C-alpha cells in the first residue's frame, strides 16, 4: 500500500486508537513507504491536523519501546508530509474526485459512524478507486444479518472480498496465533480437543472499566452487541475450528466460517433464551477506591434503552467434534477486576482408582488474553500424603506482539493480508447466531438482572474461577 486514507480523521477512534497504532507500526519499521492522509467533515487547518498527529504519535516517538532509529525517522517524515482534507464523503462524487488525487494503491479506512460509512460506500463507484484499493470497515458491521448482507453486497461491487478488511481488533495476531500454535503444534492437546473429553469452554472478557463517557455508542450496543456479537464469537471459532492445512487466510478463515455456520445460542431445535442467556446491568458501587455511579445515572444513558452491561450466552457448535459441549461467552463492565481468558474444562476421568482421597478436580486449561499466558490446572499426589490428591498450576507466559491492536490490524491491511480481518460470510453468520437472543432480550423474555459495580456480577453467576 502506498497511501493510508483515514476517513473520520477528526473522530474519537482515529485520535485514541488508530493514530497511536499506525505510529507504533511505522516506528517499528514494519510499514515502510506509507503516506498518511486524513479526511473529515470539519474544516480543520493543517496546523490542527499536525497537532492531532503530534498527540497520536507521541508514545511511538518517545524513547524506548520497540521503535527502530529508521522507523522513527520514517514516522517523522510521515507526520511532516501528512495532509488533512475537508470532505463530505456521503456527497456523490466527492470522495471519488478526492481519490483521483491520491497516489495508489490506497487503503481507505472508514473510521466513520456506521450509517455514514454505508452511505459513503453506496455513492462510491468502482471506477473511483485506484488500482489495488483496500477497504477497511469498522465495527459494527451492519446491525443485523440482513443489513450485514446488504453492506457486503455494496462492498462487493467495489473490490474483491480479499481486499475488504472488516476490523475486529480483538482478533489480534497474538490471540489468533497463540491459540492455533497451542492446539495444532501439541499432540497432547488436539486429540483430546473434542466433545468426548471436554465438558465446557468459557470465553470471558470481564473488565473493571465502566461506561467511560461512551454512552452515545454503548447505550445502544450493550455488552451483547459490543462484545459477544463480534469479538467473543470470533475467538470461540478459533478455539473450535478444524485444523487448517496452512496459516493462509483462506484456509484459516474457511475453518472459522465452518464453526460459525454450525453454531446456535442454546438448543438449535428448541431454543429457550431465558435458559441459555443472561444479562445484567451495574448499579452504584466501588471499584478499588473509585466510587462508580449507577449505570442509568451516567451522562447520556437512557434507561428506556434497557441496556445490559454484562451478558452471557451459551453457544453450541452443532457438529461431530463439539455436539452438546457448551461454549459460554461472557463479557461485562464495572466488574471487580479484569479477567480475559478462555478456560477449557475437561470431563472427569472415567474411573479414579479406589484409595485416593482428596478432591478429583477437573483438568483445566486457561489461555489468557492480555497478559498472554497459559495455565494448566492438574491434580498431583499431595505433599505429605501421597494418597491425597492435590492441585497444582503449570504456568507460562505466551508471546505477544509489541504492536498495539490497531497496529496489528493496520499491518495486515498495509501488507495486503486479510488473515485477521473478518470475512463477509462470517460477519453475517455472527448476526444470525445472536439475533434471536437479542430479540428475546428486547421483548423482555430474559430478565435484566443487576449487580453492584466492583462485584463479581449478580449473585448466582459463577464461572470456573469462582
Ligand atoms: P466519532 O463520532 O467520534 O467520529 C466520526 C468521524 O466521522 C468524525 O471525524 C466525523 O467528522 C466524521 N464524519 C461524520 N460524517 C461525515 C461525513 N459525511 N463525511 C466525512 N466525515 C464524516 O466516531 P468514532 O471515531 O467513535 O467511531 C468511528 C467508527 O469506529 C464507528 O464505526 C465506531 O463504531 C467504530 N469504533 C469506535 C471505537 C471507539 O473507541 N471510538 C472503538 C471501536 C470501533 P466531524 O467530527 O467533522 O463531523
Coordinates of C-alpha atoms and ligand atoms in Angstrom, one line a residue:
X1 CA 0.0 0.0 0.0
X2 CA 1.2 3.5 -0.8
X3 CA -1.4 5.7 0.9
X4 CA -3.4 5.2 4.0
X5 CA -6.5 7.5 3.9
X6 CA -8.4 7.8 7.2
X7 CA -12.0 9.0 6.7
X8 CA -13.2 10.3 10.0
X9 CA -9.8 11.7 10.9
X10 CA -11.2 14.1 13.4
X11 CA -13.1 11.4 15.3
X12 CA -12.5 9.6 18.5
X13 CA -11.4 6.3 17.1
X14 CA -8.7 8.0 15.0
X15 CA -7.4 10.1 17.9
X16 CA -7.4 7.4 20.6
X17 CA -6.6 4.2 18.8
X18 CA -5.8 4.5 15.1
X19 CA -3.1 7.1 15.1
X20 CA -1.2 5.6 18.1
X21 CA -1.5 2.2 16.3
X22 CA -0.2 3.4 13.0
X23 CA 2.6 5.3 14.7
X24 CA 3.9 2.3 16.6
X25 CA 3.7 0.2 13.4
X26 CA 5.7 2.7 11.3
X27 CA 8.2 3.4 14.2
X28 CA 8.9 -0.3 14.4
X29 CA 10.0 -0.2 10.8
X30 CA 7.3 -2.7 9.7
X31 CA 5.4 -0.4 7.3
X32 CA 7.9 1.5 5.1
X33 CA 6.9 4.0 2.4
X34 CA 3.5 5.0 3.6
X35 CA 1.8 8.3 3.1
X36 CA -0.9 9.2 5.6
X37 CA -3.9 11.3 4.6
X38 CA -6.8 12.4 6.9
X39 CA -10.2 13.5 5.9
X40 CA -13.2 14.7 7.9
X41 CA -16.4 16.6 7.9
X42 CA -14.9 19.5 9.9
X43 CA -12.8 22.1 8.2
X44 CA -9.5 21.6 10.0
X45 CA -6.4 23.7 9.4
X46 CA -3.2 22.0 8.6
X47 CA -1.9 23.1 12.0
X48 CA -4.8 21.4 13.8
X49 CA -4.1 18.1 11.9
X50 CA -0.4 18.3 12.8
X51 CA -1.4 18.8 16.4
X52 CA -3.6 15.7 16.3
X53 CA -0.7 13.7 14.7
X54 CA 1.7 15.1 17.3
X55 CA -0.5 13.8 20.1
X56 CA -1.3 10.5 18.4
X57 CA 2.4 9.8 17.6
X58 CA 3.8 10.9 21.0
X59 CA 4.2 7.5 22.5
X60 CA 5.8 6.0 19.5
X61 CA 8.2 8.9 19.2
X62 CA 9.2 8.6 22.9
X63 CA 12.4 6.8 23.6
X64 CA 12.1 3.1 24.5
X65 CA 9.7 0.5 23.2
X66 CA 10.4 -1.4 20.0
X67 CA 10.9 1.6 17.7
X68 CA 13.9 1.5 15.5
X69 CA 16.0 4.5 14.5
X70 CA 15.0 4.1 10.9
X71 CA 11.3 3.7 11.9
X72 CA 11.3 6.9 14.0
X73 CA 12.9 8.8 11.1
X74 CA 10.2 7.4 8.8
X75 CA 7.4 8.3 11.3
X76 CA 8.7 11.9 11.5
X77 CA 8.6 12.1 7.7
X78 CA 5.1 10.6 7.6
X79 CA 3.9 13.2 10.0
X80 CA 5.5 16.1 8.1
X81 CA 4.1 15.0 4.8
X82 CA 0.6 14.2 6.0
X83 CA -2.3 16.3 4.9
X84 CA -5.9 16.8 6.0
X85 CA -8.9 17.3 3.7
X86 CA -12.3 18.6 4.4
X87 CA -14.8 16.2 2.6
X88 CA -18.4 15.2 3.0
X89 CA -17.9 11.6 1.9
X90 CA -21.6 11.0 1.6
X91 CA -22.0 13.5 -1.2
X92 CA -22.0 11.9 -4.7
X93 CA -18.6 12.3 -6.4
X94 CA -16.8 14.0 -3.6
X95 CA -14.7 11.0 -2.3
X96 CA -14.2 9.7 -5.9
X97 CA -12.8 13.1 -7.0
X98 CA -10.5 13.2 -4.0
X99 CA -9.2 9.7 -4.5
X100 CA -8.2 10.6 -8.1
X101 CA -5.6 13.0 -6.5
X102 CA -4.1 10.3 -4.2
X103 CA -1.2 8.0 -5.1
X104 CA -2.3 4.4 -5.2
X105 CA -2.6 1.7 -4.1
X106 CA -4.8 3.1 -1.4
X107 CA -6.0 1.7 1.9
X108 CA -9.3 3.5 2.6
X109 CA -10.1 3.4 6.3
X110 CA -13.8 4.1 7.2
X111 CA -13.4 5.5 10.7
X112 CA -16.9 6.9 10.4
X113 CA -20.3 6.3 12.1
X114 CA -21.7 3.1 10.5
X115 CA -24.5 4.8 8.7
X116 CA -22.0 7.3 7.2
X117 CA -19.7 4.5 6.0
X118 CA -22.5 2.7 4.4
X119 CA -23.7 5.8 2.6
X120 CA -20.1 6.6 1.5
X121 CA -19.7 3.2 0.0
X122 CA -23.1 3.4 -1.8
X123 CA -22.1 6.6 -3.5
X124 CA -18.6 5.3 -4.4
X125 CA -18.1 3.8 -7.9
X126 CA -15.6 1.1 -8.7
X127 CA -14.0 3.4 -11.3
X128 CA -13.4 5.9 -8.4
X129 CA -10.9 3.6 -6.7
X130 CA -7.2 3.5 -7.6
X131 CA -6.0 0.0 -8.7
X132 CA -5.3 -2.2 -5.7
X133 CA -7.5 -0.3 -3.2
X134 CA -8.3 -2.0 0.1
X135 CA -11.4 -1.0 2.1
X136 CA -11.2 -1.1 5.9
X137 CA -14.6 -1.3 7.6
X138 CA -15.0 -0.7 11.4
X139 CA -17.4 -2.5 13.7
X140 CA -20.3 -2.8 14.0
X141 CA -20.5 -4.3 10.5
X142 CA -24.3 -3.8 9.9
X143 CA -26.8 -4.2 12.7
X144 CA -28.4 -7.5 11.7
X145 CA -27.8 -10.4 9.3
X146 CA -29.9 -8.7 6.7
X147 CA -28.1 -5.3 6.9
X148 CA -24.6 -7.0 7.0
X149 CA -25.6 -8.9 3.8
X150 CA -26.7 -5.7 2.1
X151 CA -23.4 -3.9 3.2
X152 CA -21.4 -6.9 1.8
X153 CA -23.2 -6.6 -1.5
X154 CA -22.4 -2.9 -1.7
X155 CA -18.7 -3.6 -0.9
X156 CA -18.5 -6.5 -3.4
X157 CA -19.4 -4.0 -6.2
X158 CA -16.3 -2.1 -5.4
X159 CA -13.4 -4.6 -4.6
X160 CA -12.8 -8.3 -4.3
X161 CA -13.5 -10.0 -0.9
X162 CA -9.8 -10.4 -0.1
X163 CA -9.4 -6.6 -0.3
X164 CA -12.1 -5.9 2.3
X165 CA -10.8 -5.7 5.9
X166 CA -13.6 -5.9 8.4
X167 CA -11.9 -4.9 11.6
X168 CA -12.1 -6.9 14.8
X169 CA -9.3 -5.5 16.9
X170 CA -9.7 -8.3 19.4
X171 CA -8.6 -10.7 16.7
X172 CA -5.0 -9.7 17.4
X173 CA -2.2 -11.7 15.9
X174 CA -1.1 -13.0 19.3
X175 CA -4.6 -14.2 20.2
X176 CA -5.2 -16.0 17.0
X177 CA -1.7 -17.5 16.6
X178 CA -1.2 -18.4 20.2
X179 CA -4.5 -20.5 20.2
X180 CA -3.6 -22.1 16.9
X181 CA 0.0 -22.8 18.0
X182 CA -1.1 -24.5 21.2
X183 CA -3.8 -26.5 19.6
X184 CA -2.1 -27.6 16.4
X185 CA 1.5 -28.0 17.4
X186 CA 0.9 -30.2 20.5
X187 CA -0.1 -33.8 20.2
X188 CA -1.0 -33.7 23.9
X189 CA -3.9 -31.2 23.3
X190 CA -5.5 -31.6 19.9
X191 CA -6.5 -35.4 20.1
X192 CA -8.5 -34.5 23.3
X193 CA -9.9 -31.3 21.9
X194 CA -13.5 -32.6 21.4
X195 CA -16.8 -33.5 23.0
X196 CA -15.5 -36.8 24.2
X197 CA -13.1 -35.2 26.6
X198 CA -14.1 -31.6 27.1
X199 CA -17.0 -30.7 29.3
X200 CA -17.2 -26.9 28.5
X201 CA -15.3 -24.0 27.2
X202 CA -15.7 -20.5 28.6
X203 CA -14.5 -17.3 26.9
X204 CA -14.6 -14.5 29.4
X205 CA -13.8 -10.8 29.0
X206 CA -14.6 -9.1 32.3
X207 CA -13.3 -5.6 32.8
X208 CA -13.3 -3.1 35.6
X209 CA -13.8 -0.2 33.2
X210 CA -17.2 1.4 33.4
X211 CA -19.0 3.4 30.7
X212 CA -16.1 5.9 30.4
X213 CA -18.3 8.5 28.7
X214 CA -19.2 6.3 25.8
X215 CA -22.9 6.4 26.2
X216 CA -23.6 7.6 22.7
X217 CA -22.3 4.3 21.4
X218 CA -22.6 1.9 24.3
X219 CA -26.1 2.7 25.5
X220 CA -27.3 1.4 22.1
X221 CA -24.9 -1.5 21.8
X222 CA -24.7 -3.0 25.3
X223 CA -22.4 -5.9 26.2
X224 CA -24.2 -8.3 23.7
X225 CA -23.6 -6.2 20.6
X226 CA -20.3 -4.6 21.8
X227 CA -18.5 -7.9 22.8
X228 CA -20.4 -11.1 22.1
X229 CA -21.7 -10.5 18.6
X230 CA -18.3 -10.0 17.2
X231 CA -15.2 -10.4 19.4
X232 CA -16.2 -13.4 21.5
X233 CA -17.8 -15.4 18.7
X234 CA -14.6 -14.9 16.6
X235 CA -12.4 -16.2 19.5
X236 CA -14.8 -19.1 20.0
X237 CA -14.5 -20.0 16.4
X238 CA -10.7 -20.2 16.7
X239 CA -11.0 -22.3 19.8
X240 CA -13.4 -24.7 18.0
X241 CA -12.2 -24.7 14.4
X242 CA -10.9 -27.7 12.5
X243 CA -7.1 -27.7 11.9
X244 CA -6.4 -25.7 8.8
X245 CA -3.9 -27.0 6.3
X246 CA -1.9 -23.8 6.4
X247 CA -2.0 -20.4 8.1
X248 CA -3.1 -18.9 4.8
X249 CA -6.1 -16.6 5.2
X250 CA -8.3 -18.7 3.0
X251 CA -7.6 -21.9 5.0
X252 CA -7.9 -20.2 8.4
X253 CA -11.0 -18.1 7.6
X254 CA -12.8 -21.0 6.0
X255 CA -12.3 -23.1 9.1
X256 CA -13.6 -20.2 11.2
X257 CA -16.6 -19.8 9.0
X258 CA -17.5 -23.5 9.2
X259 CA -17.6 -23.3 13.0
X260 CA -19.9 -20.2 13.0
X261 CA -22.2 -21.8 10.4
X262 CA -22.7 -24.7 12.8
X263 CA -23.3 -22.5 15.9
X264 CA -26.5 -21.5 17.7
X265 CA -27.3 -20.0 21.0
X266 CA -28.9 -22.7 23.1
X267 CA -30.5 -25.8 21.7
X268 CA -30.9 -25.4 18.0
X269 CA -34.2 -27.4 17.9
X270 CA -35.9 -25.9 20.9
X271 CA -34.3 -22.5 21.8
X272 CA -35.1 -21.1 25.2
X273 CA -33.2 -17.9 25.6
X274 CA -34.2 -17.4 29.2
X275 CA -32.2 -20.6 29.9
X276 CA -29.3 -20.1 27.5
X277 CA -28.6 -16.4 28.0
X278 CA -28.3 -13.9 30.9
X279 CA -28.0 -10.2 31.1
X280 CA -27.4 -7.7 33.9
X281 CA -26.6 -4.0 34.5
X282 CA -24.4 -2.4 37.1
X283 CA -25.7 -0.3 39.9
X284 CA -23.7 2.1 42.1
X285 CA -20.7 0.6 43.8
X286 CA -17.0 0.9 44.3
X287 CA -14.1 -0.4 42.2
X288 CA -10.9 -0.2 44.1
X289 CA -11.2 3.2 45.6
X290 CA -13.3 4.6 42.8
X291 CA -17.0 5.3 43.5
X292 CA -19.0 4.3 40.5
X293 CA -22.5 5.7 39.9
X294 CA -25.4 3.7 38.8
X295 CA -25.2 2.9 35.1
X296 CA -28.5 4.7 34.4
X297 CA -27.2 7.8 36.2
X298 CA -24.3 8.1 33.8
X299 CA -24.3 11.0 31.3
X300 CA -26.1 10.2 28.1
X301 CA -27.8 7.0 29.3
X302 CA -31.5 6.5 28.5
X303 CA -33.0 4.0 31.0
X304 CA -35.6 3.2 28.3
X305 CA -32.9 1.5 26.2
X306 CA -32.7 -1.2 28.9
X307 CA -29.0 -1.7 28.1
X308 CA -27.1 -4.6 29.7
X309 CA -23.5 -4.0 30.9
X310 CA -22.9 -7.7 31.4
X311 CA -24.0 -10.5 29.1
X312 CA -23.5 -14.3 29.0
X313 CA -24.7 -16.7 26.3
X314 CA -24.3 -20.4 25.9
X315 CA -23.4 -21.4 22.3
X316 CA -23.4 -24.9 20.9
X317 CA -21.3 -25.8 17.9
X318 CA -23.6 -28.4 16.3
X319 CA -21.1 -30.7 14.7
X320 CA -19.4 -34.0 15.4
X321 CA -16.5 -32.6 17.3
X322 CA -18.5 -30.4 19.6
X323 CA -22.0 -31.8 20.0
X324 CA -23.5 -30.8 23.4
X325 CA -20.4 -29.0 24.6
X326 CA -21.4 -25.6 25.9
X327 CA -19.3 -22.6 24.8
X328 CA -20.1 -20.0 27.4
X329 CA -19.3 -16.4 26.2
X330 CA -19.4 -13.7 28.8
X331 CA -18.4 -10.1 29.0
X332 CA -19.2 -7.2 31.3
X333 CA -18.1 -3.8 32.6
X334 CA -17.6 -2.4 36.1
X335 CA -16.7 -5.8 37.5
X336 CA -14.3 -6.4 40.4
X337 CA -11.3 -6.9 38.1
X338 CA -10.0 -7.6 34.6
X339 CA -10.3 -11.2 33.5
X340 CA -9.7 -12.0 29.9
X341 CA -9.3 -15.7 29.2
X342 CA -10.6 -18.9 27.6
X343 CA -11.0 -21.7 30.0
X344 CA -11.3 -25.3 28.8
X345 CA -12.7 -27.7 31.4
X346 CA -12.1 -31.4 30.8
X347 CA -14.5 -34.2 31.8
X348 CA -13.7 -36.2 34.9
X349 CA -11.6 -39.4 34.4
X350 CA -13.8 -42.5 33.7
X351 CA -12.6 -44.2 36.9
X352 CA -10.4 -42.9 39.7
X353 CA -8.7 -45.9 41.4
X354 CA -10.2 -46.5 44.9
X355 CA -7.9 -45.5 47.7
X356 CA -7.2 -41.9 46.5
X357 CA -8.5 -39.3 48.8
X358 CA -8.9 -35.6 48.4
X359 CA -10.8 -33.9 45.6
X360 CA -10.5 -35.1 42.0
X361 CA -10.9 -31.7 40.3
X362 CA -11.3 -31.4 36.5
X363 CA -8.3 -30.7 34.4
X364 CA -8.4 -27.1 33.2
X365 CA -6.5 -25.2 30.6
X366 CA -6.6 -21.4 30.8
X367 CA -5.4 -19.3 27.8
X368 CA -5.0 -15.7 29.0
X369 CA -5.5 -12.8 26.5
X370 CA -3.6 -9.8 27.8
X371 CA -1.5 -10.7 29.5
X372 CA -0.9 -13.6 27.2
X373 CA -0.5 -16.6 29.5
X374 CA -1.1 -20.4 29.6
X375 CA -2.1 -22.2 32.8
X376 CA -2.8 -25.8 33.2
X377 CA -4.6 -26.9 36.4
X378 CA -4.0 -30.5 37.1
X379 CA -4.2 -32.9 40.1
X380 CA -1.0 -34.4 41.5
X381 CA -0.3 -36.5 44.6
X382 CA -0.3 -34.3 47.6
X383 CA 2.7 -33.4 49.7
X384 CA 2.9 -35.3 52.9
X385 CA 0.3 -37.9 52.0
X386 CA 0.8 -39.5 48.5
X387 CA -2.8 -40.9 48.6
X388 CA -4.3 -37.5 48.7
X389 CA -4.9 -35.6 45.5
X390 CA -3.6 -32.0 45.4
X391 CA -4.0 -29.2 42.8
X392 CA -1.1 -27.5 41.0
X393 CA -0.9 -25.0 38.3
X394 CA 1.7 -25.2 35.5
X395 CA 2.1 -21.7 34.1
X396 CA 4.0 -20.0 31.4
X397 CA 3.8 -16.7 29.5
X398 CA 2.9 -16.8 25.9
X399 CA 4.4 -14.4 23.4
X400 CA 2.7 -11.2 22.3
X401 CA 3.2 -8.7 19.6
X402 CA 4.6 -5.4 20.8
X403 CA 2.3 -3.6 18.3
X404 CA -0.9 -2.1 19.6
X405 CA -4.1 -3.9 18.5
X406 CA -4.8 -1.3 15.8
X407 CA -1.1 -1.5 14.7
X408 CA -1.7 -5.3 14.1
X409 CA -4.9 -4.6 12.2
X410 CA -3.1 -2.0 10.0
X411 CA -0.1 -4.2 9.4
X412 CA -2.5 -6.7 7.8
X413 CA -4.2 -4.0 5.7
X414 CA -0.9 -2.4 4.6
X415 CA 0.8 -5.7 3.8
X416 CA -2.3 -7.0 2.0
X417 CA -3.0 -9.9 4.3
X418 CA -6.7 -10.3 5.4
X419 CA -5.9 -13.2 7.8
X420 CA -7.0 -11.1 10.8
X421 CA -10.0 -9.5 9.1
X422 CA -13.5 -10.8 9.4
X423 CA -14.7 -12.4 6.2
X424 CA -18.0 -11.2 4.8
X425 CA -19.9 -14.5 5.3
X426 CA -18.7 -14.7 8.9
X427 CA -19.9 -11.2 9.6
X428 CA -23.4 -12.3 8.5
X429 CA -23.2 -15.6 10.5
X430 CA -22.3 -13.7 13.7
X431 CA -25.5 -11.7 13.4
X432 CA -27.5 -14.8 12.5
X433 CA -26.3 -16.5 15.7
X434 CA -27.1 -13.7 18.1
X435 CA -30.2 -12.1 16.6
X436 CA -32.9 -14.4 18.1
X437 CA -31.4 -14.0 21.5
X438 CA -31.2 -10.2 21.2
X439 CA -34.9 -10.2 20.1
X440 CA -35.8 -12.2 23.2
X441 CA -33.8 -9.6 25.3
X442 CA -35.8 -6.8 23.7
X443 CA -39.2 -8.4 24.2
X444 CA -38.5 -8.9 27.9
X445 CA -38.3 -12.7 27.8
X446 CA -34.9 -12.6 29.6
X447 CA -34.9 -10.5 32.8
X448 CA -32.4 -7.7 33.2
X449 CA -30.6 -8.5 36.5
X450 CA -28.4 -6.1 38.4
X451 CA -25.0 -6.2 40.2
X452 CA -23.1 -3.6 42.2
X453 CA -20.2 -2.1 40.4
X454 CA -17.0 -3.7 41.7
X455 CA -18.7 -7.0 42.4
X456 CA -18.2 -10.4 40.5
X457 CA -21.6 -10.0 38.9
X458 CA -25.1 -10.9 40.0
X459 CA -25.4 -13.5 42.8
X460 CA -25.5 -17.0 41.3
X461 CA -23.5 -16.2 38.2
X462 CA -20.5 -18.4 38.7
X463 CA -17.7 -19.3 36.3
X464 CA -14.8 -21.7 36.6
X465 CA -12.6 -19.4 38.6
X466 CA -15.3 -18.6 41.3
Ligands
LIG1 P1 -16.9 9.8 16.1 O1 -18.3 10.3 16.0 O2 -16.0 10.3 17.1 O3 -16.2 10.3 14.7 C1 -16.8 10.2 13.4 C2 -16.0 10.8 12.4 O4 -16.7 10.7 11.2 C3 -15.7 12.3 12.6 O5 -14.4 12.6 12.2 C4 -16.7 13.0 11.7 O6 -16.3 14.2 11.3 C5 -16.7 12.0 10.6 N1 -17.8 12.2 9.7 C6 -19.1 12.1 10.0 N2 -19.9 12.3 8.9 C7 -19.1 12.6 7.9 C8 -19.2 12.8 6.5 N3 -20.4 12.9 6.0 N4 -18.1 13.0 5.8 C9 -16.9 12.9 6.3 N5 -16.7 12.6 7.6 C10 -17.7 12.5 8.4 O7 -16.9 8.2 15.9 P2 -15.8 7.2 16.4 O8 -14.5 7.7 16.0 O9 -16.0 6.9 17.8 O10 -16.2 5.9 15.6 C11 -15.9 5.7 14.2 C12 -16.2 4.2 13.9 O11 -15.3 3.4 14.6 C13 -17.6 3.8 14.2 O12 -18.0 2.8 13.2 C14 -17.4 3.0 15.5 O13 -18.4 2.1 15.7 C15 -16.0 2.4 15.4 N6 -15.4 2.2 16.6 C16 -15.1 3.2 17.5 C17 -14.4 2.9 18.7 C18 -14.1 4.0 19.6 O14 -13.5 3.7 20.7 N7 -14.3 5.2 19.3 C19 -14.0 1.5 19.0 C20 -14.3 0.5 18.0 C21 -14.9 0.9 16.9 P3 -16.8 15.5 12.1 O15 -16.4 15.3 13.5 O16 -16.1 16.6 11.4 O17 -18.3 15.5 12.0

